[in-house]
PDB file of C-alpha atoms in Angstrom:
ATOM      1  CA  MET P   1       0.101  -5.638   9.729  1.00 82.00           C
ATOM      2  CA  MET P   2       2.482  -4.973   6.834  1.00 86.00           C
ATOM      3  CA  TYR P   3       3.931  -8.490   6.253  1.00 89.00           C
ATOM      4  CA  GLY P   4       4.174  -8.893   2.556  1.00 87.00           C
ATOM      5  CA  CYS P   5       2.877  -5.540   1.665  1.00 86.00           C
ATOM      6  CA  GLU P   6       5.351  -5.211  -1.110  1.00 83.00           C
ATOM      7  CA  ALA P   7       3.463  -7.677  -3.179  1.00 80.00           C
ATOM      8  CA  TRP P   8      -0.131  -6.491  -2.454  1.00 83.00           C
ATOM      9  CA  SER P   9      -2.265  -5.117  -5.269  1.00 81.00           C
ATOM     10  CA  GLN P  10      -4.502  -2.692  -3.402  1.00 85.00           C
ATOM     11  CA  LYS P  11      -7.788  -1.316  -4.288  1.00 86.00           C
ATOM     12  CA  LYS P  12      -9.459   1.933  -2.886  1.00 87.00           C
ATOM     13  CA  ASP P  13     -11.476  -0.282  -0.516  1.00 92.00           C
ATOM     14  CA  ASP P  14      -8.298  -1.753   0.842  1.00 91.00           C
ATOM     15  CA  ASP P  15      -6.799   1.741   1.304  1.00 91.00           C
ATOM     16  CA  LYS P  16      -9.737   2.575   3.427  1.00 94.00           C
ATOM     17  CA  ARG P  17      -9.435  -0.414   5.600  1.00 95.00           C
ATOM     18  CA  ILE P  18      -5.736   0.149   6.124  1.00 94.00           C
ATOM     19  CA  GLU P  19      -6.447   3.677   7.211  1.00 95.00           C
ATOM     20  CA  ALA P  20      -9.233   2.549   9.473  1.00 95.00           C
ATOM     21  CA  ALA P  21      -6.878  -0.072  11.044  1.00 95.00           C
ATOM     22  CA  GLU P  22      -4.223   2.700  11.590  1.00 95.00           C
ATOM     23  CA  MET P  23      -6.782   4.916  13.251  1.00 95.00           C
ATOM     24  CA  TRP P  24      -7.908   1.887  15.423  1.00 94.00           C
ATOM     25  CA  PHE P  25      -4.251   1.409  16.464  1.00 95.00           C
ATOM     26  CA  TYR P  26      -3.925   5.074  17.507  1.00 95.00           C
ATOM     27  CA  ARG P  27      -7.197   5.012  19.419  1.00 94.00           C
ATOM     28  CA  ARG P  28      -6.095   1.790  21.295  1.00 94.00           C
ATOM     29  CA  ILE P  29      -2.909   3.666  22.217  1.00 94.00           C
ATOM     30  CA  LEU P  30      -4.927   6.531  23.722  1.00 94.00           C
ATOM     31  CA  ARG P  31      -7.394   4.108  25.287  1.00 94.00           C
ATOM     32  CA  VAL P  32     -10.324   5.796  23.523  1.00 93.00           C
ATOM     33  CA  LYS P  33     -13.580   3.813  23.550  1.00 91.00           C
ATOM     34  CA  TRP P  34     -15.349   3.213  20.341  1.00 85.00           C
ATOM     35  CA  THR P  35     -18.497   4.801  22.061  1.00 90.00           C
ATOM     36  CA  ASP P  36     -16.628   8.084  22.859  1.00 91.00           C
ATOM     37  CA  LYS P  37     -17.316  10.667  20.137  1.00 91.00           C
ATOM     38  CA  ARG P  38     -13.721  11.728  19.141  1.00 92.00           C
ATOM     39  CA  THR P  39     -12.762  12.835  15.740  1.00 93.00           C
ATOM     40  CA  ASN P  40      -9.855  11.230  13.981  1.00 93.00           C
ATOM     41  CA  GLU P  41      -8.192  14.729  13.708  1.00 95.00           C
ATOM     42  CA  SER P  42      -8.361  15.146  17.494  1.00 95.00           C
ATOM     43  CA  VAL P  43      -6.694  11.670  18.088  1.00 94.00           C
ATOM     44  CA  LEU P  44      -3.944  12.568  15.718  1.00 95.00           C
ATOM     45  CA  LYS P  45      -3.552  16.022  17.124  1.00 96.00           C
ATOM     46  CA  GLU P  46      -3.210  14.469  20.562  1.00 95.00           C
ATOM     47  CA  LEU P  47      -0.587  11.943  19.441  1.00 94.00           C
ATOM     48  CA  LYS P  48       1.176  14.682  17.410  1.00 95.00           C
ATOM     49  CA  THR P  49       1.349  12.447  14.341  1.00 94.00           C
ATOM     50  CA  GLU P  50      -0.137  11.989  10.948  1.00 94.00           C
ATOM     51  CA  ARG P  51      -1.453   9.049   8.929  1.00 93.00           C
ATOM     52  CA  THR P  52       1.676   7.392   7.461  1.00 93.00           C
ATOM     53  CA  LEU P  53       0.819   3.646   6.994  1.00 93.00           C
ATOM     54  CA  LEU P  54      -0.175   4.015   3.291  1.00 91.00           C
ATOM     55  CA  ASN P  55       2.886   6.159   2.517  1.00 91.00           C
ATOM     56  CA  LEU P  56       5.104   3.531   4.126  1.00 93.00           C
ATOM     57  CA  ILE P  57       3.406   0.751   2.261  1.00 91.00           C
ATOM     58  CA  ASN P  58       3.980   2.690  -1.048  1.00 87.00           C
ATOM     59  CA  ALA P  59       7.564   3.393  -0.281  1.00 89.00           C
ATOM     60  CA  ARG P  60       8.206  -0.395   0.507  1.00 90.00           C
ATOM     61  CA  LYS P  61       6.531  -1.312  -2.880  1.00 86.00           C
ATOM     62  CA  LEU P  62       8.822   1.122  -4.575  1.00 84.00           C
ATOM     63  CA  LYS P  63      11.778  -0.354  -3.021  1.00 85.00           C
ATOM     64  CA  TYR P  64      10.808  -3.902  -3.886  1.00 83.00           C
ATOM     65  CA  VAL P  65      10.092  -3.080  -7.488  1.00 80.00           C
ATOM     66  CA  GLY P  66      13.396  -1.216  -7.780  1.00 79.00           C
ATOM     67  CA  HIS P  67      15.218  -4.349  -6.315  1.00 80.00           C
ATOM     68  CA  ALA P  68      13.448  -6.688  -8.657  1.00 76.00           C
ATOM     69  CA  LEU P  69      14.056  -4.595 -11.768  1.00 74.00           C
ATOM     70  CA  ARG P  70      17.699  -4.206 -10.976  1.00 76.00           C
ATOM     71  CA  ASN P  71      18.299  -7.868 -10.426  1.00 72.00           C
ATOM     72  CA  HIS P  72      19.779  -9.131 -13.677  1.00 70.00           C
ATOM     73  CA  ARG P  73      19.917 -12.828 -12.734  1.00 70.00           C
ATOM     74  CA  ARG P  74      16.181 -13.153 -12.118  1.00 64.00           C
ATOM     75  CA  SER P  75      14.697 -12.346 -15.471  1.00 69.00           C
ATOM     76  CA  LEU P  76      11.270 -13.890 -14.425  1.00 68.00           C
ATOM     77  CA  MET P  77      10.886 -11.552 -11.536  1.00 67.00           C
ATOM     78  CA  LYS P  78      11.420  -8.623 -13.871  1.00 66.00           C
ATOM     79  CA  THR P  79       9.029  -9.926 -16.436  1.00 67.00           C
ATOM     80  CA  VAL P  80       6.372 -10.400 -13.865  1.00 64.00           C
ATOM     81  CA  CYS P  81       6.787  -6.906 -12.444  1.00 64.00           C
ATOM     82  CA  GLU P  82       6.707  -5.320 -15.877  1.00 62.00           C
ATOM     83  CA  GLY P  83       3.650  -7.382 -16.776  1.00 63.00           C
ATOM     84  CA  ARG P  84       4.924  -8.939 -19.830  1.00 63.00           C
ATOM     85  CA  LEU P  85       3.318 -12.327 -19.578  1.00 65.00           C
ATOM     86  CA  ASP P  86       2.226 -14.436 -22.573  1.00 70.00           C
ATOM     87  CA  GLY P  87      -1.162 -15.820 -23.016  1.00 75.00           C
ATOM     88  CA  ARG P  88      -4.704 -14.494 -22.898  1.00 79.00           C
ATOM     89  CA  ARG P  89      -6.405 -13.099 -19.952  1.00 75.00           C
ATOM     90  CA  ARG P  90     -10.001 -13.782 -18.781  1.00 77.00           C
ATOM     91  CA  LYS P  91     -12.880 -11.746 -19.966  1.00 84.00           C
ATOM     92  CA  GLY P  92     -13.925  -8.731 -17.952  1.00 86.00           C
ATOM     93  CA  ARG P  93     -12.064  -5.857 -16.184  1.00 82.00           C
ATOM     94  CA  PRO P  94      -8.334  -6.297 -16.086  1.00 77.00           C
ATOM     95  CA  PRO P  95      -6.841  -7.143 -12.669  1.00 76.00           C
ATOM     96  CA  ILE P  96      -5.178  -4.483 -10.680  1.00 77.00           C
ATOM     97  CA  SER P  97      -1.322  -5.068 -10.869  1.00 76.00           C
ATOM     98  CA  LEU P  98       1.489  -3.869  -8.705  1.00 77.00           C
ATOM     99  CA  ILE P  99       2.755  -1.472 -11.320  1.00 78.00           C
ATOM    100  CA  THR P 100      -0.723  -0.018 -11.706  1.00 80.00           C
ATOM    101  CA  ASN P 101      -0.880   0.654  -7.937  1.00 80.00           C
ATOM    102  CA  LEU P 102       2.602   2.327  -8.073  1.00 81.00           C
ATOM    103  CA  THR P 103       1.848   4.603 -11.014  1.00 81.00           C
ATOM    104  CA  THR P 104      -1.462   5.838  -9.449  1.00 82.00           C
ATOM    105  CA  ALA P 105       0.069   6.107  -5.837  1.00 81.00           C
ATOM    106  CA  CYS P 106       3.284   8.003  -7.053  1.00 80.00           C
ATOM    107  CA  GLY P 107       1.740   9.852 -10.114  1.00 81.00           C
ATOM    108  CA  LEU P 108       4.721   8.624 -12.314  1.00 79.00           C
ATOM    109  CA  SER P 109       4.886   6.630 -15.365  1.00 78.00           C
ATOM    110  CA  LEU P 110       6.261   3.097 -15.545  1.00 72.00           C
ATOM    111  CA  HIS P 111       9.317   4.499 -17.421  1.00 74.00           C
ATOM    112  CA  GLN P 112       9.940   7.050 -14.622  1.00 78.00           C
ATOM    113  CA  ILE P 113       9.545   4.428 -11.909  1.00 74.00           C
ATOM    114  CA  VAL P 114      12.182   2.309 -13.636  1.00 72.00           C
ATOM    115  CA  GLN P 115      14.525   5.144 -13.940  1.00 73.00           C
TER     116      GLN P 115
END
């Protein structure tokens, strides 16, 4: 499920799908049928757990970016992570980047993440 999640650029729709998949996994553990009327809170309460998949993905992203920015031999990886690419981009809305995902998920600026 989380293979390569360090490089994902997630949108809100992707976050919803990840949370839905996590709840589907929990329901499969308890063998709850999709026709049964059980709330997500009751499933989480029975398993004595919380939703942790998104937090785990964001933590892995932070570790990866920290690794990429500390690596002095690979300047290309650092340039890509910081978003300093030459050239012109296409018209329209700017694409969501890894750094944008991290700053919104953590509530920190890029400078604070680098520190």
